[in-house]
PDB file of C-alpha atoms in Angstrom:
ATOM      1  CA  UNK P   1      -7.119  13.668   1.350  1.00 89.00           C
ATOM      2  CA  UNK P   2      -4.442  13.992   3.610  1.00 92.00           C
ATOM      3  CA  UNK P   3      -4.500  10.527   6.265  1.00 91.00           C
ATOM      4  CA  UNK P   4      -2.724  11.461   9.963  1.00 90.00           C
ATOM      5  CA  UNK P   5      -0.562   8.490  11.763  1.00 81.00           C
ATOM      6  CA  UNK P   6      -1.082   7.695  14.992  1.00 79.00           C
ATOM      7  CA  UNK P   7       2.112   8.911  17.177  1.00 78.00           C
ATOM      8  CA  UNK P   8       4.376   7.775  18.345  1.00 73.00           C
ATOM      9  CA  UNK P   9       4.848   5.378  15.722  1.00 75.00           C
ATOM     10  CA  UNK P  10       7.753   4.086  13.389  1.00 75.00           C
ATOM     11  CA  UNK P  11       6.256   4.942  10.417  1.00 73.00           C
ATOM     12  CA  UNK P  12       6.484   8.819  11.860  1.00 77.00           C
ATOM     13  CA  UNK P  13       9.961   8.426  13.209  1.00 77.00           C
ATOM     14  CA  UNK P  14      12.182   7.402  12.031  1.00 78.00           C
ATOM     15  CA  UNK P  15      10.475   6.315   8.678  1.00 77.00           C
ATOM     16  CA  UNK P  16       8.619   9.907   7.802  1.00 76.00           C
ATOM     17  CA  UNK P  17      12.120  12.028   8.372  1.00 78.00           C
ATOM     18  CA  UNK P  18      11.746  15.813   9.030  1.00 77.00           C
ATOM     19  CA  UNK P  19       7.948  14.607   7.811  1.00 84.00           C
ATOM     20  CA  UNK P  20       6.950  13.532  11.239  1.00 84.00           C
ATOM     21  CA  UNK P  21       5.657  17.072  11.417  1.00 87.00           C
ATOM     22  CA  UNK P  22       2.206  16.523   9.834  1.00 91.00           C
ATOM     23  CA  UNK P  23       1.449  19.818  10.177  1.00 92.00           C
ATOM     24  CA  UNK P  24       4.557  20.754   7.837  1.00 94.00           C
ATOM     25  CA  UNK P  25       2.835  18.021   5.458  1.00 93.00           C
ATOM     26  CA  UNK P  26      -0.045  20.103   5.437  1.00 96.00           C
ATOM     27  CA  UNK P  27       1.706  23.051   4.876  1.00 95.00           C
ATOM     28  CA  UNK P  28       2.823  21.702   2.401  1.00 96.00           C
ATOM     29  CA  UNK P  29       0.240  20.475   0.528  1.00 95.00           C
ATOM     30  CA  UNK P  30      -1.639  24.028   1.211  1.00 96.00           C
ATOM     31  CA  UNK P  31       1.565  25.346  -1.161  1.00 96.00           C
ATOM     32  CA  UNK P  32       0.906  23.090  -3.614  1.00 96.00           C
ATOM     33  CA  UNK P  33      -2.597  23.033  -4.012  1.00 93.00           C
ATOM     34  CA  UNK P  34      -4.788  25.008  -5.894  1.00 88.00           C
ATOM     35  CA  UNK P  35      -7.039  27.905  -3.981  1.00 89.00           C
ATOM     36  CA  UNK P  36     -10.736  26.104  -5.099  1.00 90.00           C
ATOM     37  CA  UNK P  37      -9.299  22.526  -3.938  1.00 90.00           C
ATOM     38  CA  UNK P  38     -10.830  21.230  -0.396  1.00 94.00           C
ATOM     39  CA  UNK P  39      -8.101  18.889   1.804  1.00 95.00           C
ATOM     40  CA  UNK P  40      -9.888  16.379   3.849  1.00 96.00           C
ATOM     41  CA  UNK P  41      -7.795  15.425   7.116  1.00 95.00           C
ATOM     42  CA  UNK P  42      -9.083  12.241   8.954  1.00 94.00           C
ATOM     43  CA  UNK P  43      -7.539  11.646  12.135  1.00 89.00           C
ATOM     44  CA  UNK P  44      -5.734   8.266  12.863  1.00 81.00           C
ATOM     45  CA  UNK P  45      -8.218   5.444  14.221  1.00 75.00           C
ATOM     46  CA  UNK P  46      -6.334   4.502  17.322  1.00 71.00           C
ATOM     47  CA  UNK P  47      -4.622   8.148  18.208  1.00 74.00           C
ATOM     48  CA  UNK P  48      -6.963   8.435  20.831  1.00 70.00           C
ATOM     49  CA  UNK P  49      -7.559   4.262  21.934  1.00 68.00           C
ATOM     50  CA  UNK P  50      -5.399   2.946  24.889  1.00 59.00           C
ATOM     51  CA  UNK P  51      -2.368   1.912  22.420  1.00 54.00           C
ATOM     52  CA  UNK P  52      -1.661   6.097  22.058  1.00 48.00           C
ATOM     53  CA  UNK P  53      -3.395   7.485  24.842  1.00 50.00           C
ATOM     54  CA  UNK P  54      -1.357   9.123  27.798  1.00 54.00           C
ATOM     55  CA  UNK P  55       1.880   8.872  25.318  1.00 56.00           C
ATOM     56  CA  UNK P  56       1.724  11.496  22.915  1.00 56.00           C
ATOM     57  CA  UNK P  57      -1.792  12.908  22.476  1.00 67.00           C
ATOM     58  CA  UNK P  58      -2.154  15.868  20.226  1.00 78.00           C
ATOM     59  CA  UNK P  59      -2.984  19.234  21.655  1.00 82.00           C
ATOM     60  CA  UNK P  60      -5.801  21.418  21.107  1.00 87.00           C
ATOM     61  CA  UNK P  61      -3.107  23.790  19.225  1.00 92.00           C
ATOM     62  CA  UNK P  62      -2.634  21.022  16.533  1.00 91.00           C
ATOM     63  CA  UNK P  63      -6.115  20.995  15.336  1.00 92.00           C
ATOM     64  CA  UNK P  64      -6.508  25.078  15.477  1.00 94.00           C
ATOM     65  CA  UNK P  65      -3.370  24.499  13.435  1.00 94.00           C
ATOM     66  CA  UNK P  66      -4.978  21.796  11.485  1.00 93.00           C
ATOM     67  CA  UNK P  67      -7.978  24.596  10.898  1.00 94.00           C
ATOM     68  CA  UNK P  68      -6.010  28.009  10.261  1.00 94.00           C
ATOM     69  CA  UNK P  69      -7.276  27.183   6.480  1.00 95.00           C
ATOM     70  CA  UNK P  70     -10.905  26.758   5.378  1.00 94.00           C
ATOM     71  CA  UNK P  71      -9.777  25.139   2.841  1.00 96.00           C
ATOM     72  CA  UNK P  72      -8.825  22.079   5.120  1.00 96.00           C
ATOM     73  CA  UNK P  73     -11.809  20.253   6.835  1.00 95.00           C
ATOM     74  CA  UNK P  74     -11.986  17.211   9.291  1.00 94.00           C
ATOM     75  CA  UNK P  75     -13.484  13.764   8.533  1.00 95.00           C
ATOM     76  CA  UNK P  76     -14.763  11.878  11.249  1.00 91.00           C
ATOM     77  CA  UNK P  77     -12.863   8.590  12.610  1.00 87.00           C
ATOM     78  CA  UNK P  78     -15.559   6.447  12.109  1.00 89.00           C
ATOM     79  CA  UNK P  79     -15.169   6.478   8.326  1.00 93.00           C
ATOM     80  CA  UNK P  80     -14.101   3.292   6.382  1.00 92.00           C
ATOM     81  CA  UNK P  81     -10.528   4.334   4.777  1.00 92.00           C
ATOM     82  CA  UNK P  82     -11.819   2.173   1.772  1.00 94.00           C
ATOM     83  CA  UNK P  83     -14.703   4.349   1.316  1.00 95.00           C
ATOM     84  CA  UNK P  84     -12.644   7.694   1.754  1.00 95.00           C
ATOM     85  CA  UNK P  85     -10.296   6.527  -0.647  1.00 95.00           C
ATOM     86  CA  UNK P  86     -12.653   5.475  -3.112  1.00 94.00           C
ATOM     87  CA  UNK P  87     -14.359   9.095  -3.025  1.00 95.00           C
ATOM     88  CA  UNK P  88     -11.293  11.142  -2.219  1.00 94.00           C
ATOM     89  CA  UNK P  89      -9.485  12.635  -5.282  1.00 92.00           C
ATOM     90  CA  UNK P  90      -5.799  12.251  -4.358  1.00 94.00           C
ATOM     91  CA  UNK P  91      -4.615   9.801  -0.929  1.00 96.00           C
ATOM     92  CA  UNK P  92      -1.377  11.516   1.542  1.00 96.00           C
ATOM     93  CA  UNK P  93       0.220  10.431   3.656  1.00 94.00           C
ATOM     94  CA  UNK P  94       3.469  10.492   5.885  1.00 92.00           C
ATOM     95  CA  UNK P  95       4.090   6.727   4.644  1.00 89.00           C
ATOM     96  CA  UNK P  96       1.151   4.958   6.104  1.00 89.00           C
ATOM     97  CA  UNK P  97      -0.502   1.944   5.403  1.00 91.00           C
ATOM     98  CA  UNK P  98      -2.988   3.713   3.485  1.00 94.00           C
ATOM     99  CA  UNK P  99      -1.091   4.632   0.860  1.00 96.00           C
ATOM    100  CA  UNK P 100      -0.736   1.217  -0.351  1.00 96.00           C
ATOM    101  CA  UNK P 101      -4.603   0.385   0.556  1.00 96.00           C
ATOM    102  CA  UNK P 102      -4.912   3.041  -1.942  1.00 97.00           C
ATOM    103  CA  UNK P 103      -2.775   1.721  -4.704  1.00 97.00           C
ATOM    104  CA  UNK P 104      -4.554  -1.745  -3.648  1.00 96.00           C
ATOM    105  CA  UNK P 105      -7.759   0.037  -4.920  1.00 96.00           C
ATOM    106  CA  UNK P 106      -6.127   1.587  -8.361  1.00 97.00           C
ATOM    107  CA  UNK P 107      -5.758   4.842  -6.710  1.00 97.00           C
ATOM    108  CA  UNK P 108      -2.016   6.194  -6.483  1.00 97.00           C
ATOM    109  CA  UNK P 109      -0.859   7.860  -3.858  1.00 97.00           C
ATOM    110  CA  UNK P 110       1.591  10.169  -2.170  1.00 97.00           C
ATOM    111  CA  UNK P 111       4.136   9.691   0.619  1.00 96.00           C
ATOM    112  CA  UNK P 112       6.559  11.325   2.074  1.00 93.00           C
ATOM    113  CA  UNK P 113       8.814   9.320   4.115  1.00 87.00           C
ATOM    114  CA  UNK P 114       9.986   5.551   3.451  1.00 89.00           C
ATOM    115  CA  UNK P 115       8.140   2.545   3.295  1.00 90.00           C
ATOM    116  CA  UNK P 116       8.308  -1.037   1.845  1.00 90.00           C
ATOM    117  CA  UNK P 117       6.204  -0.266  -0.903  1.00 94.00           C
ATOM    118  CA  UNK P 118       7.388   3.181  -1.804  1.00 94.00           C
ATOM    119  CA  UNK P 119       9.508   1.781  -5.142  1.00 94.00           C
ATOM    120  CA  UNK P 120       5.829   1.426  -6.481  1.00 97.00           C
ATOM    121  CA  UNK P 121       5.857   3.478  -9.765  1.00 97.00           C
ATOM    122  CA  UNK P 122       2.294   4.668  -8.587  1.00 98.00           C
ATOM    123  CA  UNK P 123       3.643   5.568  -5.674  1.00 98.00           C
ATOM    124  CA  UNK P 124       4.947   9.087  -5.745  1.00 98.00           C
ATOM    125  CA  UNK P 125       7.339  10.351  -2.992  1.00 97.00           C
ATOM    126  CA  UNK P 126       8.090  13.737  -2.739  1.00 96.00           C
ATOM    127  CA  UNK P 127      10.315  16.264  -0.189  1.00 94.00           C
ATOM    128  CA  UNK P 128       8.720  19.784  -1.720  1.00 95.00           C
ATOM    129  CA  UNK P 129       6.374  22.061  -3.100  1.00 96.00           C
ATOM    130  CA  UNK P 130       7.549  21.435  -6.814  1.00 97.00           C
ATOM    131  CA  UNK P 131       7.759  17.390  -6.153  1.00 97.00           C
ATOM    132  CA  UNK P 132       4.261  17.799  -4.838  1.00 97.00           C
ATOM    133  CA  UNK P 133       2.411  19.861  -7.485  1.00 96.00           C
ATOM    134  CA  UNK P 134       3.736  17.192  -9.902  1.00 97.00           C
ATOM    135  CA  UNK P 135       2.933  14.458  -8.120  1.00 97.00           C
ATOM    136  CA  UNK P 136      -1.039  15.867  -7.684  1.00 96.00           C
ATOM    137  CA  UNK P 137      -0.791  16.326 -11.595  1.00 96.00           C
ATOM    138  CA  UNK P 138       0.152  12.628 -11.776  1.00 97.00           C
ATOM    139  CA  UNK P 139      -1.968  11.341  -9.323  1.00 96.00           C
ATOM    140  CA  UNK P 140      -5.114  13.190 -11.369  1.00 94.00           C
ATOM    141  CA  UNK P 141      -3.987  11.633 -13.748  1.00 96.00           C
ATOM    142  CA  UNK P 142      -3.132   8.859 -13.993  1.00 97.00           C
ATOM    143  CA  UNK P 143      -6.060   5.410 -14.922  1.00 97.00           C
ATOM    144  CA  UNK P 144      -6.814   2.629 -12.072  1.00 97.00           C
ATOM    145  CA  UNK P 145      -5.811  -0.158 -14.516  1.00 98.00           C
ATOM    146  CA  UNK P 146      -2.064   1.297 -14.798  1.00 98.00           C
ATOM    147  CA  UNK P 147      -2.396   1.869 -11.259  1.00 98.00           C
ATOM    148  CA  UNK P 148      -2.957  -1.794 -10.590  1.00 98.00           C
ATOM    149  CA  UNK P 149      -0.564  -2.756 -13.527  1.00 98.00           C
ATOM    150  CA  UNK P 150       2.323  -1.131 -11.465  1.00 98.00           C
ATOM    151  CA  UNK P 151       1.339  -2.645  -8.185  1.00 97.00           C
ATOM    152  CA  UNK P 152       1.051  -6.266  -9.695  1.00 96.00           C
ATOM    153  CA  UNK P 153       4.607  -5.328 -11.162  1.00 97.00           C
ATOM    154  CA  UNK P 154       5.500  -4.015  -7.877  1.00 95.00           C
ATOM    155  CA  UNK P 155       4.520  -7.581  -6.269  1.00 92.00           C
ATOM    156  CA  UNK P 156       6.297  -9.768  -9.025  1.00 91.00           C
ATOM    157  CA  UNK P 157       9.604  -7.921  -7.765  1.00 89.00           C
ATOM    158  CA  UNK P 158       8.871  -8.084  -4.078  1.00 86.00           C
ATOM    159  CA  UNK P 159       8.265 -11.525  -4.602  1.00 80.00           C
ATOM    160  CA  UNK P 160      11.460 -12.365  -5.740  1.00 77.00           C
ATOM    161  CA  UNK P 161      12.794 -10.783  -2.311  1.00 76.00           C
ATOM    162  CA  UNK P 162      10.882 -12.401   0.187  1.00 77.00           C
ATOM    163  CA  UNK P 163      12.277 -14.552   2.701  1.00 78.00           C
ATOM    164  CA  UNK P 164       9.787 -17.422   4.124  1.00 76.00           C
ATOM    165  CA  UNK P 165      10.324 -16.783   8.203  1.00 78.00           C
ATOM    166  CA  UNK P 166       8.942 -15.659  10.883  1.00 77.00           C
ATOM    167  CA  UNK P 167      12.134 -13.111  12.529  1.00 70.00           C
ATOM    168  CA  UNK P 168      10.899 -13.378  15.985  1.00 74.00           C
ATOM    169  CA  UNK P 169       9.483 -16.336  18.532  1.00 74.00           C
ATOM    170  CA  UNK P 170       5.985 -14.488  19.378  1.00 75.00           C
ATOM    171  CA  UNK P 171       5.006 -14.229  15.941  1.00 75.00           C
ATOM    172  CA  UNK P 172       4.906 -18.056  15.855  1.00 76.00           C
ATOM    173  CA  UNK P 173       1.653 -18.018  17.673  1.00 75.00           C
ATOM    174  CA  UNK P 174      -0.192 -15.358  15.023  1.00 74.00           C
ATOM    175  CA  UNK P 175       0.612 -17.627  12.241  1.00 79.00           C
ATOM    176  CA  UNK P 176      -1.335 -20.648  10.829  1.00 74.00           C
ATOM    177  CA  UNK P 177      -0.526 -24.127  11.820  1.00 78.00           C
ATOM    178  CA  UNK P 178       0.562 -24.885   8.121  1.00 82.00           C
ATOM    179  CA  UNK P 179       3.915 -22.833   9.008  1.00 82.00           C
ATOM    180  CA  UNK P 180       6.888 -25.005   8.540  1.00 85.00           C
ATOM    181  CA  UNK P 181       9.518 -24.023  11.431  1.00 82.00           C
ATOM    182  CA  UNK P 182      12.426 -25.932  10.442  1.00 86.00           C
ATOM    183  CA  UNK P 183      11.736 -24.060   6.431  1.00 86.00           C
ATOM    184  CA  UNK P 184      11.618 -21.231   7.732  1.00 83.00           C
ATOM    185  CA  UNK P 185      14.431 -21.315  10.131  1.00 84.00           C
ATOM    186  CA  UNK P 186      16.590 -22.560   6.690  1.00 86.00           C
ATOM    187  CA  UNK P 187      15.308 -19.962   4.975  1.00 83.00           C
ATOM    188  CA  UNK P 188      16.216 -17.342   7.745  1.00 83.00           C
ATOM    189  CA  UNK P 189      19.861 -18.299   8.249  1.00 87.00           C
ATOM    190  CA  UNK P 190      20.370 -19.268   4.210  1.00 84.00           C
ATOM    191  CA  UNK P 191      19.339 -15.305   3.908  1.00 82.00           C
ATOM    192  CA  UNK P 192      21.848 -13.737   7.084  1.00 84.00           C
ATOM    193  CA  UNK P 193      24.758 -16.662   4.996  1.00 85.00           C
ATOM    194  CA  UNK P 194      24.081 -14.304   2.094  1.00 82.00           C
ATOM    195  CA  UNK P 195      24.579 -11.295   3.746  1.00 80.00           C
ATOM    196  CA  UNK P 196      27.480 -12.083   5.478  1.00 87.00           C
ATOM    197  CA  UNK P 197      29.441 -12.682   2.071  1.00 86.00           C
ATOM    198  CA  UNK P 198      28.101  -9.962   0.576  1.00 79.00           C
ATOM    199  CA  UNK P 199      29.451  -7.994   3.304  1.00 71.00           C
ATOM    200  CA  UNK P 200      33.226  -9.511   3.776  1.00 65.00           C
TER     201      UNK P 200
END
């Protein structure tokens, strides 16, 4: 089940590298595939909404591209991710969002650009054919509870990391009213302190 991104968008470029092509991706993951296996494609939700429209719209030529293979067929938009993922036998992506909705649901997945959560064990990112094929085999393999084992392992670490702070003023006003300014605003300029000596 291969999930598009929306472009522009950061997670494309710069995150996704040379794997802003998505067509590449699916080139890609025709290579690696066997000849009896079906690849799903479902178009990003918003690629089309006023955040994307008039910017960078695909072209018709994209989706005959998208098509060249009968093996590949297109899922409508209005389907849940949750429910795709929960039916789908392996979850790609550039290095969306999805991909960690996935692991969220004991599901691994497979990126192949950068993310925050992409030092998830079940979490496989790959740059070729060979990475791929192995990272299908893994992915078929293996169980939802290791799955959520190396997410909740994944969180222990991240915790560790995380700064309390909000990094810019109109963010302030999408948080909840139990957000302490003044801890955060510590806990913002104790982090850049620790930086800055790491660095001199």
């Amino acid at each position: 089940m291969l999930f598009l991104h929306r472009q522009p968008e950061a997670t494309t470029n710069p995150l996704g590298g040379y794997f802003q092509d998505q067509l590449f991706i699916l080139d890609l993951l025709l290579a690696a595939s066997p000849k009896e296996i079906k690849i799903f494609v479902k178009e990003h939700p918003w690629q089309f909404e006023t955040i994307g429209q008039d910017k960078n719209e695909r072209s018709i030529n994209f989706y005959k591209y998208l098509l060249k293979d009968k093996r590949v067929k297109i899922l409508s938009r209005s389907i849940p991710s949750e429910r795709i993922i929960n039916n789908a036998g392996i979850i790609v992506s550039t290095c969306g969002s999805v991909a960690w909705q996935s692991i969220e649901l004991g599901k691994a997945s497979i990126v192949f650009g950068w993310q925050w959560f992409t030092s998830c064990k079940s979490c496989f990112v790959v740059d070729s054919v060979e990475k791929l094929k192995k990272a299908i085999y893994k992915c078929q393999t293996i169980s939802s509870e290791k799955v959520l084992k190396d997410k909740n392992e994944f969180l222990n670490i991240l915790e560790k990391r995380i700064i309390y702070g909000v990094g810019h003023r109109e963010y302030l006003n999408e948080i909840s009213n139990t957000y302490d300014k003044n801890l955060g605003l510590k806990n913002l300029a104790n982090a850049l302190r620790i930086v800055a000596n790491k660095s001199t």
